[in-house]
């Protein structure tokens, strides 16, 4: 029996050590050096090569190395009856909270404008934007969104949240389903995307949606690059629907060197770093789920394949 770590261009040394520290009996292999394909029972994947999972006939379960699982659900080589799980830890939530709060503060205090002005020696104050004139809208009230919504509300922001099913959350106005999407957007100035990537949410961040925000809005995309229709973002700046965006995820990662986003002063780019699971925390969930899979038990953080997240 073996546990296989699969990713392109990733150093798995610390994750492998952390897994073996927790349980020295777990035989950990790192793709592409696999001793015997038949022995692989559990795979942990991130940005894995297409169809690679079809090579392992005795897989009992697969885990994402992150919170998102679209890369696994999209893999046609993974049989439908193999359970999929994801990694959720406390520190993932708190890192996401830090990232979003920081992006909002930078927007309100014009941090990026001042960075630009420093380059040219321009002394030009911009009035700070108050918290009260910055209602935040969080799309997706799951493991990440609920934490971020609560944190922002505790920081004194007016927070709106949108999800598929209705949520009750102290200090947060909640909206649910497509019928309430417009009402949610109409009360939002800074939009934070924390949706999973599914058939329904693919391309959801488009011109039609940006038009409905309190003008000019600001976008923080920490979900997935394919949520955003890239040309609509640029057009929304021209139309004054949006005044800026902080993007952590992209249709193509790494973001190509010649991509227009690099040269737009309105856009802050970070290289998919909003929340990264530390190796030791990842190892705990992986080892627990490996044991569960080997004994036929339900996995922790198991994905609902019907819903797609
Ligand atoms: P969850 O699965 O826990 O939550 C998803 C939320 O989105 C739920 O509230 C769900 O509604 C809502 N949702 C799903 N589909 C729809 C829809 N069609 N309409 C309205 N609401 C919908 O996800 P997480 O919070 O764990 O993570 C969200 C995403 O964030 C991940 O999939 C990943 O893409 C991204 N992520 C990015 C990171 C980064 O570093 N940039 C790090 C971690 C995550 P309901 O509650 O009703 O089911
Ligand atoms: C994740 C991510 O899904 O890093 O965890 O995007």
Coordinates of C-alpha atoms and ligand atoms in Angstrom, one line a residue:
X1 CA 0.0 0.0 0.0
X2 CA 1.3 3.4 -0.8
X3 CA 0.4 7.1 -0.7
X4 CA 1.4 9.1 -3.7
X5 CA 2.1 12.8 -3.9
X6 CA 1.5 14.2 -7.4
X7 CA 2.2 17.8 -8.6
X8 CA 4.1 19.4 -11.4
X9 CA 7.1 21.5 -10.3
X10 CA 6.7 21.1 -6.5
X11 CA 9.1 20.2 -3.8
X12 CA 7.4 17.6 -1.5
X13 CA 10.3 17.1 0.9
X14 CA 8.7 18.8 3.9
X15 CA 5.3 17.3 3.3
X16 CA 6.8 13.8 2.9
X17 CA 8.8 14.2 6.2
X18 CA 5.7 15.5 8.0
X19 CA 3.6 12.5 6.9
X20 CA 6.3 10.1 7.9
X21 CA 6.9 11.8 11.3
X22 CA 3.2 11.3 12.1
X23 CA 3.2 7.7 10.9
X24 CA 6.4 6.0 9.8
X25 CA 4.4 3.1 8.5
X26 CA 2.9 5.1 5.7
X27 CA 4.8 4.4 2.5
X28 CA 5.0 7.8 0.7
X29 CA 6.0 8.0 -2.9
X30 CA 6.5 11.2 -5.0
X31 CA 5.4 11.2 -8.6
X32 CA 6.8 10.5 -11.2
X33 CA 9.0 8.0 -9.4
X34 CA 6.5 5.3 -8.6
X35 CA 7.8 1.9 -7.6
X36 CA 4.7 -0.2 -8.5
X37 CA 1.5 1.4 -9.8
X38 CA -0.6 -1.3 -8.3
X39 CA 0.5 -0.4 -4.8
X40 CA -0.8 3.2 -4.9
X41 CA -4.1 3.4 -2.9
X42 CA -4.2 7.1 -2.1
X43 CA -3.2 10.1 -4.1
X44 CA -2.7 13.7 -3.0
X45 CA -2.8 16.1 -6.0
X46 CA -2.2 19.7 -7.0
X47 CA -1.9 20.9 -10.5
X48 CA -1.4 17.3 -11.6
X49 CA -0.8 16.2 -15.2
X50 CA -3.9 15.4 -17.1
X51 CA -5.1 11.8 -17.0
X52 CA -2.3 10.7 -14.7
X53 CA -4.7 9.3 -12.1
X54 CA -5.9 6.7 -14.6
X55 CA -2.5 5.0 -14.2
X56 CA -3.3 3.7 -10.7
X57 CA -5.8 0.9 -10.8
X58 CA -6.1 0.4 -7.0
X59 CA -6.8 4.0 -5.9
X60 CA -9.3 4.1 -3.0
X61 CA -9.4 7.9 -2.5
X62 CA -7.9 11.1 -3.7
X63 CA -7.2 14.3 -1.8
X64 CA -6.6 17.8 -3.1
X65 CA -3.6 19.5 -1.7
X66 CA -5.7 22.6 -1.3
X67 CA -9.3 23.6 -0.5
X68 CA -10.3 23.7 -4.2
X69 CA -11.1 20.5 -6.0
X70 CA -12.0 21.6 -9.6
X71 CA -8.7 20.1 -10.9
X72 CA -9.8 16.7 -9.6
X73 CA -13.4 16.8 -10.7
X74 CA -12.2 17.8 -14.2
X75 CA -10.0 14.8 -14.5
X76 CA -11.8 12.3 -16.6
X77 CA -9.3 9.5 -15.7
X78 CA -10.6 9.5 -12.1
X79 CA -13.4 6.9 -11.8
X80 CA -16.7 8.4 -10.5
X81 CA -16.8 6.1 -7.4
X82 CA -13.5 7.2 -5.9
X83 CA -14.1 9.6 -3.0
X84 CA -12.4 13.0 -3.2
X85 CA -11.4 15.1 -0.2
X86 CA -9.8 18.5 0.4
X87 CA -7.6 20.2 2.9
X88 CA -9.1 22.6 5.3
X89 CA -7.2 23.8 8.4
X90 CA -7.5 26.7 10.9
X91 CA -4.5 28.4 9.5
X92 CA -5.9 28.3 6.0
X93 CA -8.9 30.3 7.2
X94 CA -6.8 32.8 9.2
X95 CA -4.4 33.4 6.2
X96 CA -7.4 34.0 3.9
X97 CA -8.8 36.4 6.5
X98 CA -5.4 38.3 6.6
X99 CA -5.2 38.4 2.8
X100 CA -8.7 39.8 2.3
X101 CA -8.5 42.3 5.1
X102 CA -5.1 43.5 3.8
X103 CA -6.5 43.9 0.3
X104 CA -9.4 45.9 1.5
X105 CA -7.3 48.2 3.7
X106 CA -4.9 48.8 0.8
X107 CA -7.8 49.8 -1.3
X108 CA -9.3 52.1 1.3
X109 CA -5.9 53.8 2.1
X110 CA -4.7 54.0 -1.6
X111 CA -1.6 52.0 -0.8
X112 CA -0.9 51.0 -4.4
X113 CA -1.4 54.5 -5.7
X114 CA 1.2 55.8 -3.3
X115 CA 3.6 53.0 -4.4
X116 CA 3.2 54.3 -7.9
X117 CA 3.6 57.9 -6.9
X118 CA 6.8 57.2 -5.0
X119 CA 8.4 55.9 -8.2
X120 CA 7.8 59.3 -9.9
X121 CA 8.2 61.5 -6.7
X122 CA 4.6 62.7 -6.9
X123 CA 3.2 64.3 -3.7
X124 CA -0.6 63.9 -4.0
X125 CA -2.9 62.9 -1.2
X126 CA -6.1 61.0 -1.9
X127 CA -8.8 61.0 0.8
X128 CA -9.0 57.8 2.7
X129 CA -12.1 55.8 2.0
X130 CA -14.0 55.2 5.3
X131 CA -15.1 51.7 6.4
X132 CA -18.7 52.9 6.5
X133 CA -18.7 53.8 2.8
X134 CA -17.2 50.4 1.9
X135 CA -19.9 47.7 2.2
X136 CA -18.3 44.3 1.5
X137 CA -19.9 41.5 -0.4
X138 CA -18.6 37.9 0.0
X139 CA -19.5 35.4 -2.7
X140 CA -19.4 32.0 -1.1
X141 CA -20.0 31.4 2.6
X142 CA -18.2 28.1 3.0
X143 CA -15.1 27.3 5.1
X144 CA -13.3 30.4 3.8
X145 CA -16.2 32.8 3.2
X146 CA -17.8 32.3 6.7
X147 CA -14.5 33.1 8.4
X148 CA -13.7 36.1 6.2
X149 CA -17.3 37.5 6.7
X150 CA -17.1 37.2 10.5
X151 CA -13.7 38.8 10.6
X152 CA -14.7 41.8 8.5
X153 CA -17.8 42.3 10.5
X154 CA -15.8 42.2 13.7
X155 CA -13.5 44.9 12.1
X156 CA -16.5 47.2 11.7
X157 CA -17.4 46.7 8.1
X158 CA -20.9 46.3 6.8
X159 CA -20.8 42.8 5.3
X160 CA -23.1 41.0 2.9
X161 CA -22.8 37.3 2.1
X162 CA -24.1 35.3 -0.8
X163 CA -24.3 31.5 -1.0
X164 CA -26.5 28.8 -2.6
X165 CA -28.4 28.0 0.6
X166 CA -29.4 30.6 3.1
X167 CA -27.1 31.2 6.1
X168 CA -27.7 32.9 9.4
X169 CA -24.6 34.8 10.5
X170 CA -24.3 37.3 13.3
X171 CA -23.5 40.8 11.9
X172 CA -23.8 39.7 8.3
X173 CA -26.7 40.3 5.9
X174 CA -27.1 37.1 4.0
X175 CA -28.5 36.4 0.5
X176 CA -29.1 33.1 -1.3
X177 CA -29.4 31.8 -4.8
X178 CA -29.7 33.5 -8.1
X179 CA -32.9 35.2 -7.1
X180 CA -31.1 37.3 -4.5
X181 CA -27.9 37.9 -6.4
X182 CA -28.9 41.3 -7.7
X183 CA -30.0 42.5 -4.3
X184 CA -26.6 41.3 -2.9
X185 CA -24.6 43.1 -5.6
X186 CA -26.6 46.3 -5.3
X187 CA -25.5 46.7 -1.7
X188 CA -21.9 45.8 -2.3
X189 CA -18.9 48.0 -3.1
X190 CA -16.0 45.7 -2.5
X191 CA -16.7 42.2 -4.0
X192 CA -14.7 39.2 -2.6
X193 CA -15.0 36.0 -4.6
X194 CA -14.7 32.9 -2.5
X195 CA -16.8 30.6 -4.6
X196 CA -15.7 27.1 -5.8
X197 CA -15.2 26.7 -9.5
X198 CA -18.2 24.7 -10.8
X199 CA -20.3 24.7 -14.0
X200 CA -22.6 27.3 -12.4
X201 CA -19.9 29.7 -11.2
X202 CA -17.5 29.5 -14.2
X203 CA -17.3 33.0 -15.7
X204 CA -19.6 34.5 -13.0
X205 CA -17.4 37.6 -12.6
X206 CA -18.5 39.4 -15.8
X207 CA -19.5 42.8 -17.1
X208 CA -23.2 42.2 -16.2
X209 CA -22.3 41.4 -12.6
X210 CA -19.8 44.3 -12.2
X211 CA -22.5 46.8 -13.5
X212 CA -24.7 45.9 -10.5
X213 CA -22.2 46.9 -7.8
X214 CA -22.2 50.3 -6.1
X215 CA -20.1 52.3 -8.5
X216 CA -17.2 52.3 -8.8
X217 CA -16.7 48.9 -7.2
X218 CA -13.5 47.0 -6.3
X219 CA -12.9 43.3 -6.9
X220 CA -10.9 40.8 -4.8
X221 CA -10.6 37.4 -6.6
X222 CA -9.3 34.6 -4.4
X223 CA -11.5 31.9 -5.8
X224 CA -10.3 30.7 -9.2
X225 CA -9.1 32.5 -12.3
X226 CA -11.9 31.0 -14.5
X227 CA -14.5 32.7 -12.4
X228 CA -13.4 36.0 -14.0
X229 CA -14.0 37.0 -17.6
X230 CA -10.7 38.8 -18.0
X231 CA -11.7 41.2 -20.8
X232 CA -14.8 42.2 -18.9
X233 CA -12.6 43.3 -16.0
X234 CA -10.6 45.6 -18.3
X235 CA -13.8 47.0 -19.9
X236 CA -15.3 47.6 -16.4
X237 CA -12.4 50.0 -15.6
X238 CA -13.1 51.9 -18.8
X239 CA -16.8 52.1 -18.0
X240 CA -16.1 53.1 -14.4
X241 CA -18.0 50.1 -13.0
X242 CA -14.8 49.1 -11.2
X243 CA -11.9 51.2 -10.0
X244 CA -9.5 48.4 -9.2
X245 CA -8.9 44.7 -8.5
X246 CA -6.7 42.6 -6.3
X247 CA -6.2 39.2 -8.0
X248 CA -4.6 36.1 -6.5
X249 CA -5.8 33.5 -9.0
X250 CA -5.7 33.4 -12.8
X251 CA -7.0 31.5 -15.8
X252 CA -3.4 30.6 -16.6
X253 CA -0.9 30.2 -13.7
X254 CA 1.8 31.4 -13.6
X255 CA 0.3 34.5 -15.2
X256 CA 2.1 34.8 -18.5
X257 CA 4.8 37.5 -18.6
X258 CA 3.1 39.4 -21.5
X259 CA -0.3 39.4 -19.8
X260 CA -2.0 42.8 -19.8
X261 CA -2.8 42.5 -16.0
X262 CA 0.9 43.1 -15.2
X263 CA 0.8 46.6 -16.7
X264 CA -2.5 47.8 -15.4
X265 CA -2.1 50.3 -12.5
X266 CA -5.6 49.4 -11.2
X267 CA -4.7 45.7 -10.8
X268 CA -2.7 44.2 -7.9
X269 CA -1.3 40.7 -8.8
X270 CA -0.3 38.1 -6.2
X271 CA 0.9 34.6 -7.3
X272 CA -1.8 32.3 -5.8
X273 CA -0.6 32.8 -2.2
X274 CA -3.7 34.0 -0.3
X275 CA -3.8 30.9 1.8
X276 CA -1.4 28.0 1.7
X277 CA -1.6 25.0 4.0
X278 CA 1.6 24.5 6.1
X279 CA 3.1 21.0 5.5
X280 CA 2.5 19.8 9.1
X281 CA -1.2 20.8 9.1
X282 CA -1.6 19.2 5.7
X283 CA 0.0 16.0 6.8
X284 CA -2.4 15.6 9.7
X285 CA -5.5 15.7 7.5
X286 CA -3.8 13.5 4.8
X287 CA -2.7 10.8 7.3
X288 CA -6.2 10.7 8.9
X289 CA -7.9 10.4 5.5
X290 CA -5.4 7.8 4.3
X291 CA -6.3 5.7 7.3
X292 CA -10.0 6.3 6.8
X293 CA -9.7 5.3 3.1
X294 CA -7.8 2.2 3.9
X295 CA -10.5 1.1 6.4
X296 CA -13.5 2.1 4.1
X297 CA -14.6 5.0 6.3
X298 CA -16.0 8.3 5.2
X299 CA -13.3 10.9 4.6
X300 CA -12.9 14.2 6.4
X301 CA -13.8 17.2 4.2
X302 CA -15.2 14.9 1.6
X303 CA -16.5 16.6 -1.6
X304 CA -20.1 16.2 -2.8
X305 CA -19.5 15.2 -6.4
X306 CA -23.1 16.1 -7.4
X307 CA -22.7 19.7 -6.2
X308 CA -19.1 20.0 -7.5
X309 CA -17.5 21.3 -4.3
Ligands
LIG1 P1 -16.7 25.6 0.4 O1 -17.0 24.5 -0.5 O2 -16.5 25.4 1.8 O3 -17.8 26.8 0.2 C1 -18.3 27.2 -1.0 C2 -19.4 28.2 -0.8 O4 -19.8 28.7 -2.1 C3 -20.6 27.7 -0.1 O5 -21.1 28.7 0.8 C4 -21.6 27.5 -1.3 O6 -23.0 27.6 -0.9 C5 -21.2 28.6 -2.2 N1 -21.6 28.3 -3.6 C6 -21.2 27.2 -4.4 N2 -21.9 27.3 -5.6 C7 -22.7 28.4 -5.5 C8 -23.6 28.9 -6.4 N3 -23.8 28.4 -7.7 N4 -24.2 30.1 -6.1 C9 -24.1 30.6 -4.9 N5 -23.2 30.1 -3.9 C10 -22.5 29.0 -4.3 O7 -15.4 26.3 -0.2 P2 -14.2 27.0 0.6 O8 -14.7 28.2 1.3 O9 -13.4 26.1 1.3 O10 -13.3 27.6 -0.6 C11 -13.8 28.3 -1.7 C12 -12.8 28.4 -2.8 O11 -11.8 29.3 -2.5 C13 -12.1 27.1 -3.2 O12 -12.9 26.3 -4.0 C14 -10.9 27.6 -3.9 O13 -11.2 27.8 -5.2 C15 -10.6 29.0 -3.2 N6 -9.5 29.0 -2.4 C16 -8.4 29.8 -2.8 C17 -7.3 29.9 -2.1 C18 -6.2 30.8 -2.5 O14 -5.1 30.7 -1.9 N7 -6.4 31.7 -3.4 C19 -7.1 29.1 -0.8 C20 -8.3 28.4 -0.4 C21 -9.4 28.3 -1.2 P3 -23.7 26.6 0.1 O15 -23.1 27.0 1.5 O16 -25.1 26.9 0.1 O17 -23.3 25.2 -0.3
LIG2 C1 -6.8 26.1 -2.5 C2 -5.9 27.1 -3.1 O1 -7.7 25.7 -3.2 O2 -4.8 27.3 -2.7 O3 -6.5 25.7 -1.4 O4 -6.4 27.8 -4.1

